[in-house]
Coordinates of C-alpha atoms and ligand atoms in Angstrom, one line a residue:
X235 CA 29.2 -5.4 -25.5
X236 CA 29.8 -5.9 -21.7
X237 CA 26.4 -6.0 -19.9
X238 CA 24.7 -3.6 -17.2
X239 CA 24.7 -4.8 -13.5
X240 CA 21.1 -3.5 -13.0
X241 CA 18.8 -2.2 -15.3
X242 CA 16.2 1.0 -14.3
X243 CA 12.8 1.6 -16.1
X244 CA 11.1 5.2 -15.4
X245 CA 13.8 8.3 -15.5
X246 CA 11.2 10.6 -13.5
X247 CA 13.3 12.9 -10.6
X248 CA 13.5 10.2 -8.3
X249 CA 14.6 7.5 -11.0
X250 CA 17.6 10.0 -12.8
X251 CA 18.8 10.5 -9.3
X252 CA 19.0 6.6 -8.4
X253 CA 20.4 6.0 -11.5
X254 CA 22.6 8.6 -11.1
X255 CA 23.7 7.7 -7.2
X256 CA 24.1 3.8 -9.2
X257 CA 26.6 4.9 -11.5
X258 CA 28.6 7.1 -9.1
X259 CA 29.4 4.1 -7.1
X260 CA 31.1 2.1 -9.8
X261 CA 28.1 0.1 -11.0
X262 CA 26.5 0.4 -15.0
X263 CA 23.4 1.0 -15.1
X264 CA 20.9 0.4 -18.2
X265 CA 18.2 3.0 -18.0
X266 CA 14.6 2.8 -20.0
X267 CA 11.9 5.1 -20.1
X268 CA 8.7 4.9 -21.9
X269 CA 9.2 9.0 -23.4
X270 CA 12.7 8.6 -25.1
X271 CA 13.2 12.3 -25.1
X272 CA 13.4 12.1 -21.0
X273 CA 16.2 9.5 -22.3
X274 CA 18.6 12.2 -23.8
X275 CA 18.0 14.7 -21.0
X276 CA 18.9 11.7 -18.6
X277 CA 22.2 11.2 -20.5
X278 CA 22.4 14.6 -21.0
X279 CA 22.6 15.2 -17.4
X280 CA 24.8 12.3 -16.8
X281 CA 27.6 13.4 -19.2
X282 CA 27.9 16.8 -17.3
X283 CA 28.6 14.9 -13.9
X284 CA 30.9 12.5 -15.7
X285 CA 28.8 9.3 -15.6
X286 CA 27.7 8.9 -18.9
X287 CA 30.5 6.1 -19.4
X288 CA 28.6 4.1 -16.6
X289 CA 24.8 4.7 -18.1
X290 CA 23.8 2.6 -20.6
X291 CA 20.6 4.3 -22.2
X292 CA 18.2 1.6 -24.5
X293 CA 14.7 3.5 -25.8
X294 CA 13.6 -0.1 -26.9
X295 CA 11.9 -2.2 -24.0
X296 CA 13.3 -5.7 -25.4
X297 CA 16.8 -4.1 -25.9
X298 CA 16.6 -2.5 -22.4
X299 CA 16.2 -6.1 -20.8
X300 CA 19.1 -8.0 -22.8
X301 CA 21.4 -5.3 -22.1
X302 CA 21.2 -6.4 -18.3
X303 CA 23.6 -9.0 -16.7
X304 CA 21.6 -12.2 -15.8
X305 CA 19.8 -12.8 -13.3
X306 CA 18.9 -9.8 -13.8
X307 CA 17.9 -7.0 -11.0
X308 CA 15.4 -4.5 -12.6
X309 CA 14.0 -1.7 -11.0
X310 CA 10.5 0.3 -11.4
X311 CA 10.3 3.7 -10.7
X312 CA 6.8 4.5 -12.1
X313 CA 3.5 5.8 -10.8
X314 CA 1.9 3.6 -7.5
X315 CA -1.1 1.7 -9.0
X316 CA -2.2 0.4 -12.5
X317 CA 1.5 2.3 -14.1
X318 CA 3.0 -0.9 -11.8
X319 CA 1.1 -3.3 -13.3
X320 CA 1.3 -2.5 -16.4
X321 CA 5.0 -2.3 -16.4
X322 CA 5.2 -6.1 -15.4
X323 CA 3.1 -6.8 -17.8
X324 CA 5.5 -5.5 -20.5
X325 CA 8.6 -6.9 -18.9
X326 CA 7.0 -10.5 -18.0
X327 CA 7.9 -11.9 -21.3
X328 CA 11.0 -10.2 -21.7
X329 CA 13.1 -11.9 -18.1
X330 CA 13.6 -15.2 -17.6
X331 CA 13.5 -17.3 -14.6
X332 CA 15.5 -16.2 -11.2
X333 CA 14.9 -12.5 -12.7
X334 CA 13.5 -10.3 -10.5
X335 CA 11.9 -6.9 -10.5
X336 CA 12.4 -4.4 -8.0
X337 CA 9.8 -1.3 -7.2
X338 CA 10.9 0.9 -5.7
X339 CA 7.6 3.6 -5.5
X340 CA 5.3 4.4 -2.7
X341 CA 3.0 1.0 -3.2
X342 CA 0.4 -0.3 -1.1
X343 CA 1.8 -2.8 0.4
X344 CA -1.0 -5.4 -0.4
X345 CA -0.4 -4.5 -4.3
X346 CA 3.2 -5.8 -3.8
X347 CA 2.4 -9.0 -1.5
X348 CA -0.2 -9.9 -4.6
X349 CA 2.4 -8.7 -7.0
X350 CA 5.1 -11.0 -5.4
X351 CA 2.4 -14.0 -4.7
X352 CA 1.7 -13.4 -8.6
X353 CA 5.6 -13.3 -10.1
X354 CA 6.9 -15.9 -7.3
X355 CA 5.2 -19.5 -9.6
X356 CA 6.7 -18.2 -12.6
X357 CA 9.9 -18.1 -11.2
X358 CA 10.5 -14.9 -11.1
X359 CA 11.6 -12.6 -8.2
X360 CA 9.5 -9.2 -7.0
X361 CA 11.1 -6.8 -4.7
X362 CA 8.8 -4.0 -3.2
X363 CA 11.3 -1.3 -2.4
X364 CA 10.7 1.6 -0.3
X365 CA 12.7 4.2 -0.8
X366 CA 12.9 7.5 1.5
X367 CA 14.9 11.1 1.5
X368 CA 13.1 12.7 -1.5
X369 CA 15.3 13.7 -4.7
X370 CA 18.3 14.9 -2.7
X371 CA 18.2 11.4 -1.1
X372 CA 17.6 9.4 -3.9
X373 CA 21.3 10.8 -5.4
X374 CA 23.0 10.6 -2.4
X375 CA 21.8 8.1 -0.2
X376 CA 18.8 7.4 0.6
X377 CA 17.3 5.2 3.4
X378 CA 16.4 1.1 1.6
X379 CA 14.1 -0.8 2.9
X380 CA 13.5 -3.8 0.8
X381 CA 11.1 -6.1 1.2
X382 CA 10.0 -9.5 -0.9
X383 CA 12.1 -12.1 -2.8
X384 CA 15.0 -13.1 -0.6
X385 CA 17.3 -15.1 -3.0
X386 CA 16.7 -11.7 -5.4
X387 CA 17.4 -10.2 -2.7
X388 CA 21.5 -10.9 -2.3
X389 CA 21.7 -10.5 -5.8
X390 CA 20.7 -6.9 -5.7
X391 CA 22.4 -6.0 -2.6
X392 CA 25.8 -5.1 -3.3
X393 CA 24.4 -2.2 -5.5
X394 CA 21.2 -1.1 -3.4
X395 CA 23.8 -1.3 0.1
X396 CA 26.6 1.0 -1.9
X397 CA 24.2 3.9 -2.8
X398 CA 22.5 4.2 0.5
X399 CA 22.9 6.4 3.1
X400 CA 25.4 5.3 6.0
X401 CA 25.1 6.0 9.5
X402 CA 28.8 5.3 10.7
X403 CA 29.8 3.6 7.8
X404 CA 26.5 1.0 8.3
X405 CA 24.7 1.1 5.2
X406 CA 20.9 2.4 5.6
X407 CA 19.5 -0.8 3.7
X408 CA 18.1 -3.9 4.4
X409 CA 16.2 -6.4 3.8
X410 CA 13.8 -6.4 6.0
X411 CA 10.6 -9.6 5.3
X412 CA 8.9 -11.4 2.4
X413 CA 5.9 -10.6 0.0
X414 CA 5.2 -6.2 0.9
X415 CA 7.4 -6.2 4.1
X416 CA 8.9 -3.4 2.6
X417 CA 6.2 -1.2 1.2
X418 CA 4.5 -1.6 4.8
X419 CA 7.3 -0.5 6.7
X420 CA 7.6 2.3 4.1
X421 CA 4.1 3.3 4.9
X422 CA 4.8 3.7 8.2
X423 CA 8.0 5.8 7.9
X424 CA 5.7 8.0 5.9
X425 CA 3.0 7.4 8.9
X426 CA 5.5 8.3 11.6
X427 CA 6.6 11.8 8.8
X428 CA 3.2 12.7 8.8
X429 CA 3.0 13.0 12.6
X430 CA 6.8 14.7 13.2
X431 CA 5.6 17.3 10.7
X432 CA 2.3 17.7 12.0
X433 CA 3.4 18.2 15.8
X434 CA 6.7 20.5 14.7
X435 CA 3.5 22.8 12.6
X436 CA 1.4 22.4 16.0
X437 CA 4.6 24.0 18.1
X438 CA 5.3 26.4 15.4
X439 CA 1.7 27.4 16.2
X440 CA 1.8 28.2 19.7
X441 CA 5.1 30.0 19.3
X442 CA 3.4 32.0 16.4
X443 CA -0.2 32.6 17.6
X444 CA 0.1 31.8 21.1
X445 CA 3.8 33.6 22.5
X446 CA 3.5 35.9 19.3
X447 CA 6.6 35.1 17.9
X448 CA 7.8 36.2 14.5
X449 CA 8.8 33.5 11.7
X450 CA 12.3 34.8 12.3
X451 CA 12.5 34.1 16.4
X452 CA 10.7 30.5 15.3
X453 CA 13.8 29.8 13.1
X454 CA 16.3 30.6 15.9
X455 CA 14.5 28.5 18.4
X456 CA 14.2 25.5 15.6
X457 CA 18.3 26.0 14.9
X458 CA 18.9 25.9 19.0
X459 CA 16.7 22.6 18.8
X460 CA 18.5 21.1 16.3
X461 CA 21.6 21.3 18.0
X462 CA 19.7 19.2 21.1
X463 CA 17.7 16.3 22.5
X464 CA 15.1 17.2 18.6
X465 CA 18.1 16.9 16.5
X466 CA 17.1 15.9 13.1
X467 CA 16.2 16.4 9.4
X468 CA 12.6 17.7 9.7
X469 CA 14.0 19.9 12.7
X470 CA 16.4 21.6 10.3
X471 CA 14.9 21.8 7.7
X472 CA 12.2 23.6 9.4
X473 CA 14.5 26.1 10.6
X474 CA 15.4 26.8 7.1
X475 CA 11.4 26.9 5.9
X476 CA 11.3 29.6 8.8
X477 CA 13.7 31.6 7.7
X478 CA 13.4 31.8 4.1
X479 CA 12.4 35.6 3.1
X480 CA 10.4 35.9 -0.2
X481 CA 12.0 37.9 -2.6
X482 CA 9.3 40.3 -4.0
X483 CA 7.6 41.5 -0.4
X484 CA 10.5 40.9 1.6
X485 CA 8.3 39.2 4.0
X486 CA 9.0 35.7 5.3
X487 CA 7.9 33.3 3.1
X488 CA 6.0 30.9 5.0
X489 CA 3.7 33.2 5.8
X490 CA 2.9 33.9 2.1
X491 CA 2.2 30.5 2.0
X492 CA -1.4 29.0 2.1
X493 CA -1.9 26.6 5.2
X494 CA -3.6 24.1 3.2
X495 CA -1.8 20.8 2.8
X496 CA -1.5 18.0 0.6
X497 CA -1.1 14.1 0.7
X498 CA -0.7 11.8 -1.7
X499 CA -2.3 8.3 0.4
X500 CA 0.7 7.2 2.5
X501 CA -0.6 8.8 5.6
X502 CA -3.9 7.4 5.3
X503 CA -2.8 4.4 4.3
X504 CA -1.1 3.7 8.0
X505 CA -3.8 5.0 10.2
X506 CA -6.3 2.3 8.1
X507 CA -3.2 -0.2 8.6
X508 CA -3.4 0.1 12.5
X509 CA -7.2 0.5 12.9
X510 CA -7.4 -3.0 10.8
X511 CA -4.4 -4.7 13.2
X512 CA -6.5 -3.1 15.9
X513 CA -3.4 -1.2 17.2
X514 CA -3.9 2.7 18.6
X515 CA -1.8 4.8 16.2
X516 CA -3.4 8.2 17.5
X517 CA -0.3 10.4 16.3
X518 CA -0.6 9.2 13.0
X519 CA -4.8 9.4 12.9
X520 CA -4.1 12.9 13.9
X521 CA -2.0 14.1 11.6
X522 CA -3.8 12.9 8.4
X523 CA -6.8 14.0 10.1
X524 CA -5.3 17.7 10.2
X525 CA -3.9 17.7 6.7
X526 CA -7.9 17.2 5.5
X527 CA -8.6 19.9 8.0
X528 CA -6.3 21.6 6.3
X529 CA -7.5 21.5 2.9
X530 CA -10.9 22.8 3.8
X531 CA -9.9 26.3 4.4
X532 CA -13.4 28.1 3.4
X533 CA -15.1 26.0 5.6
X534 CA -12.7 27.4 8.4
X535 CA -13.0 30.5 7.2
X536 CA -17.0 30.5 7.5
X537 CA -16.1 28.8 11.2
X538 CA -14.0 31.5 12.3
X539 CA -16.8 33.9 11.2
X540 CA -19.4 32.0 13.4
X541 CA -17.3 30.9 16.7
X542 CA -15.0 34.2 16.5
X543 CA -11.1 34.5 16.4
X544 CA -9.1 33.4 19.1
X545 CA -7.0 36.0 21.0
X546 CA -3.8 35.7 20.3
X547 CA -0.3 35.9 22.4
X548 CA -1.9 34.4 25.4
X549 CA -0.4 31.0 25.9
X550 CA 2.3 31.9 28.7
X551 CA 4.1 28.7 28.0
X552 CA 7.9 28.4 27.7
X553 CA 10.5 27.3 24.9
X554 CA 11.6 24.9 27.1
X555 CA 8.2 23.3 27.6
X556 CA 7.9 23.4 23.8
X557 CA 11.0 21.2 23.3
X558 CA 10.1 18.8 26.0
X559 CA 6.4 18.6 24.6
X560 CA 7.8 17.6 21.2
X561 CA 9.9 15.0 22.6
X562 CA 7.9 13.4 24.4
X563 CA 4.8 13.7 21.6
X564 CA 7.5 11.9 19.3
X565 CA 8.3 8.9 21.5
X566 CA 4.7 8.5 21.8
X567 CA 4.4 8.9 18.3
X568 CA 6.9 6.3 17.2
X569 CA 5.8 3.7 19.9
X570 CA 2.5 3.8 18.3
X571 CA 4.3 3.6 14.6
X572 CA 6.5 0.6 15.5
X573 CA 3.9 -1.0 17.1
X574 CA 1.6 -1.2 14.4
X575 CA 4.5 -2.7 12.3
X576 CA 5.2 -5.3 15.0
X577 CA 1.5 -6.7 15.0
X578 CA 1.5 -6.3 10.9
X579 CA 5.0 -8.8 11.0
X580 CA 3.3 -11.3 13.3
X581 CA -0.3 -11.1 11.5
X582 CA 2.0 -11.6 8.3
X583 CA 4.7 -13.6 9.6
X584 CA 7.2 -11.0 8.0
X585 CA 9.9 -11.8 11.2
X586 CA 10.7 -8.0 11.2
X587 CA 13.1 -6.5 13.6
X588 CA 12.3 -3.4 14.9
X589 CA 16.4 -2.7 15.9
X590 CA 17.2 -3.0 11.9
X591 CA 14.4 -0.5 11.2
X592 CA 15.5 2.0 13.7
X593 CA 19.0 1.7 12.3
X594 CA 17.9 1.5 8.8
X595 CA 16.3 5.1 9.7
X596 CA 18.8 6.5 10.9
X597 CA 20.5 8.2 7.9
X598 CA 19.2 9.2 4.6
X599 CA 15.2 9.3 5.3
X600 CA 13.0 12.1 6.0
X601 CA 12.5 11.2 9.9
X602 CA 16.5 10.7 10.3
X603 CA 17.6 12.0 13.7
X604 CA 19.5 11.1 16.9
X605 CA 16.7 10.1 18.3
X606 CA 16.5 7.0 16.0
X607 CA 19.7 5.7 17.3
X608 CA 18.6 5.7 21.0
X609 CA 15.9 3.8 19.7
X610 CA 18.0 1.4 17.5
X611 CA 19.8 0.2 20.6
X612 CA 16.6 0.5 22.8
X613 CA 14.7 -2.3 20.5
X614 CA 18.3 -4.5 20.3
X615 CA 18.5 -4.7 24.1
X616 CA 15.0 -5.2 24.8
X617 CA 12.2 -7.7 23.9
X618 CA 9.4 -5.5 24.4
X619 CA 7.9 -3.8 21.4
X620 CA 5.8 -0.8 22.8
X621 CA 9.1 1.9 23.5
X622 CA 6.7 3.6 26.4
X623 CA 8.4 0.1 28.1
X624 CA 11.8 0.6 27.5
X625 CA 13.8 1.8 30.6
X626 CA 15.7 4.3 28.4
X627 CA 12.7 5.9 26.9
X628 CA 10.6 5.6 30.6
X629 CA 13.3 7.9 32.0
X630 CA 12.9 10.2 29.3
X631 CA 9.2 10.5 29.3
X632 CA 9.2 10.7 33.2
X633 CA 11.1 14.0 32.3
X634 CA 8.9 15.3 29.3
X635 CA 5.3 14.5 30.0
X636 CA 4.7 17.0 32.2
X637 CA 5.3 19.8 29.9
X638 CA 3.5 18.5 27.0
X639 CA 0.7 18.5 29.4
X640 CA 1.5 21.9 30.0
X641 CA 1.3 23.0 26.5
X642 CA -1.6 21.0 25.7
X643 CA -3.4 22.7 28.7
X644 CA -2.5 26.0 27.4
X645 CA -3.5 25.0 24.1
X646 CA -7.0 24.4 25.1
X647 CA -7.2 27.5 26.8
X648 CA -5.7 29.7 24.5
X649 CA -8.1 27.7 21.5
X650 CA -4.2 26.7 19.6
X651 CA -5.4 23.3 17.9
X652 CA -2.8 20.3 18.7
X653 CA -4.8 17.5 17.6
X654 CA -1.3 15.5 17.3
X655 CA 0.1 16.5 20.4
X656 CA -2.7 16.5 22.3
X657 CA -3.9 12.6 21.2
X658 CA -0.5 11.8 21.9
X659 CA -1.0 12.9 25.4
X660 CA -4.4 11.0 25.7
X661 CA -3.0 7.9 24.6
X662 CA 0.0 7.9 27.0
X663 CA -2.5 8.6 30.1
X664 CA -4.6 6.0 28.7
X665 CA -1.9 3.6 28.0
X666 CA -0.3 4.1 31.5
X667 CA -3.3 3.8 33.7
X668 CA -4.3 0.5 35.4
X669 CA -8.1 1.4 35.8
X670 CA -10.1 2.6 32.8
X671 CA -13.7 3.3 31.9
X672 CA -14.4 0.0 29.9
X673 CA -16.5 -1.3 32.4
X674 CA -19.0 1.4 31.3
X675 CA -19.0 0.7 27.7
X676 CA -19.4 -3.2 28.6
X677 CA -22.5 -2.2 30.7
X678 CA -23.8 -0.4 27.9
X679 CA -23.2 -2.8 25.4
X680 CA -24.8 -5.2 27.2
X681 CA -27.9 -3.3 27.9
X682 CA -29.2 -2.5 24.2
X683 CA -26.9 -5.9 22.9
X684 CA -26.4 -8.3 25.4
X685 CA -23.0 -8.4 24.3
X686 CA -21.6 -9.7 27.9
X687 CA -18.9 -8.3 30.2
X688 CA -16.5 -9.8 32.7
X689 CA -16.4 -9.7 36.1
X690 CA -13.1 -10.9 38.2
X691 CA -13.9 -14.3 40.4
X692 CA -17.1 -15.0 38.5
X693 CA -16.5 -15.2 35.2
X694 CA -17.0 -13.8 31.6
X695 CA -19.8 -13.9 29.1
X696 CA -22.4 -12.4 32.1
X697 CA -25.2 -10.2 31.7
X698 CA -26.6 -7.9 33.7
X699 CA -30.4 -7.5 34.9
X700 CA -31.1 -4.4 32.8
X701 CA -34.7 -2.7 32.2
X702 CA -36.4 -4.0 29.5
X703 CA -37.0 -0.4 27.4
X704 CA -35.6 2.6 27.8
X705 CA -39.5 3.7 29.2
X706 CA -39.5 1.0 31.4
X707 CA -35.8 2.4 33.1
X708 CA -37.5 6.0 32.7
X709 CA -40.4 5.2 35.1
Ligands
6PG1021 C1 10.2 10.1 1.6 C2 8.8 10.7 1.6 C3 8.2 10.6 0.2 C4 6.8 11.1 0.2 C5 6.6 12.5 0.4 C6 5.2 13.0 0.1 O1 10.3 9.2 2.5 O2 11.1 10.4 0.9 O3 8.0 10.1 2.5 O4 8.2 9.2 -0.1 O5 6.3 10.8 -1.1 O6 6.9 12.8 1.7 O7 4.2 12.4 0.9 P1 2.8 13.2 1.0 O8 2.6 13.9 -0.3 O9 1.8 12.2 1.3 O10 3.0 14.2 2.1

């Protein structure tokens, strides 16, 4: 019997659908899951789009992995953590050397790098895989990033490059480092999501509670966006969110909906990533930091109780400002994102290019937009890493700033939270200003540590002549 060109273990939404998206474009798959009842409804499913004849379903682990052309390219789709190992565990004595096992999950990064340092001596090959653009991408085409085994690499490729998404006929996949190159740059996609959807919620906000817009007039403005400068996937699919009317009140749904959110590790995974690489990622700190906000809605509650209830419809800013705020809250957002993957390849020496990452993001993923290819040409032409540099993206923050200062002003005032929009903000006035306050945290550090500070023309490693106690300076 003729063998499958890849094999898939874990038939979960997001493993049919890959399977699924494989078959469609010509390749046989061999597809194993540990419950062989989520086997038939796999095949089940596949018959009624007509791709049964390219699935080749094998409930028997041992089977499963003879059934595959060799070397063979097997993916994982099973829970992040201990599922992961396990499943190598299981399939370790089944392959045989130049094999290689492809994860595609939402794994910490480090797991993979050990994972790849771990399968690499026994000859065999370990892709960490991210994969982004949910269930709907995963079918379709979804955005690759691969990471890991390079020789494994090519001889997965044909298949992972075919069912991606394409951005002008350029496949959204690539291969991107060694060891978790991958996963990391994964994480910070999901980094960079966390902060788009955090500062589109903080907009829908001040439209909401500070202009006193309906959910209706929301959707219309998000729609107009879409059409501009903001076009992309979260921008649209927040107009449709808006819009959506729930069918027993009649009312729009969202606001039905409770405004607690959830997060499954990704988020917090970046911001630790950049404190650790020492890189300011405020966008991203922000945003997980208001999904756990978020989540403590009794505690708000009693809050509200104590501080009173802000007065609503008084922000007197303009849709126009809104637009430009988001803009430029997203450039600052993604500078901080890429730069934390820049310092992450050269701590690693991972050799990542930022210009394949923007392009590689440009279809099929959940922070797809225009956007991405301005930045996809801005990191091919340029050297620097940090975008706040690039001539393209100076011009258009020269244009925007001053309105998201605007609306973060008027979102102090009015008591609107923006913790994404307005940290973005901070860091950009940080970041462009020549004379900080360092020199005060140096002084004090000295005093109670004698930590030294720097002076220009006479050295470093000084101390100043401080008081000896805090009573002594007090008299
Ligand atoms: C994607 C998404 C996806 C992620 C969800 C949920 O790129 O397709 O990033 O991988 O799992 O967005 O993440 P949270 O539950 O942490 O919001």
């Amino acid at each position: 019997m003729a063998k499958a060109d890849i094999g898939l273990v874990g038939l979960g939404v997001m493993g049919a659908n890959l399977a699924l998206n494989i078959a469609e474009k010509g390749y046989t798959v061999a597809v194993n899951n540990r419950s062989a009842a989520r086997i038939d409804d796999f095949m089940a499913t596949a018959r009624e789009q007509g791709l049964d004849g390219r699935t080749m379903p094998e409930a028997d682990l041992t089977a499963f992995v003879q059934s595959v052309k060799v070397p063979r390219s097997i993916i994982i789709m099973v829970k992040a953590g201990r599922p992961v190992d396990d499943m190598i565990e299981q399939l370790l004595p089944l392959l045989e050397a130049g094999d290689a096992i492809l994860e595609c999950g939402n794994s910490l990064f480090s797991d993979t790098q050990r994972r790849f340092d771990y399968l690499k001596p026994k000859g065999i090959g370990y892709l960490g895989v991210g994969v982004s653009g949910g269930a709907e991408g995963a079918r379709h085409g979804p955005s690759i990033m691969v990471g890991g085994s390079k020789e494994q690499w090519h001889h997965a490729e044909p298949v992972l490059k075919a069912i991606a998404a394409k951005f002008k006929g350029e496949s959204c996949c690539a291969w991107l480092g060694e060891g978790g190159a991958g996963h990391f740059v994964k994480t910070i996609h999901n980094g960079i999501e966390y902060g788009d959807m955090q500062m589109i919620a903080e907009v829908y906000g001040v439209m909401r509670d500070g202009l006193g817009m309906d959910a209706g007039a929301c959707a219309e403005v998000f729609k107009r966006w879409n059409a501009g400068p903001l076009n992309s996937y979260l921008i649209e699919i927040t107009g449709h969110v808006l819009e959506a009317v729930d069918g027993e009140t009649g009312r729009p749904l969202v606001e039905l909906i409770l405004d607690k959110a959830g997060q499954k590790g990704t988020g917090v995974w970046s911001a630790i990533a950049a404190q650790e690489l020492g890189v300011p990622a405020t966008a991203i700190e922000g945003a997980v930091a208001a999904r756990s906000i978020s989540s403590r809605k009794s505690e708000r509650i009693a809050a509200e109780a104590v501080y009173g209830r802000r007065q609503d419809g008084k922000a007197g800013i303009s849709i126009d400002d809104l637009e430009k705020a988001l803009l430029a809250g997203k450039i600052v957002s993604y500078t901080q994102g890429f730069s934390v993957i820049a310092r992450q390849s050269e701590a690693q020496g991972w050799g990542l290019e930022l210009s394949t990452i923007a392009k590689i993001w440009r279809a099929g993923c959940i922070i797809r937009s225009r956007f991405l290819d301005q930045m996809a040409s801005a990191f091919a032409g340029d050297a620097s890493t940090n975008l706040l540099m690039v001539p393209d993206f100076v011009t258009l923050m020269k244009d925007c700033h001053p309105a998201l200062r605007r609306v973060v002003a008027a979102g102090a005032l009015g008591e609107l939270p923006l913790i994404c929009l307005s940290s973005a903000l901070s860091y950009f006035d940080s970041y462009h200003q020549a004379r900080g306050t360092a020199n005060l945290i140096q002084g004090q550090r000295d005093f109670f540590g004698a930590h030294g500070f720097e002076i220009e023309g006479r050295g470093s490693d000084l101390h100043g002549v401080w008081p000896a106690t805090i009573s002594e300076a007090a008299e």
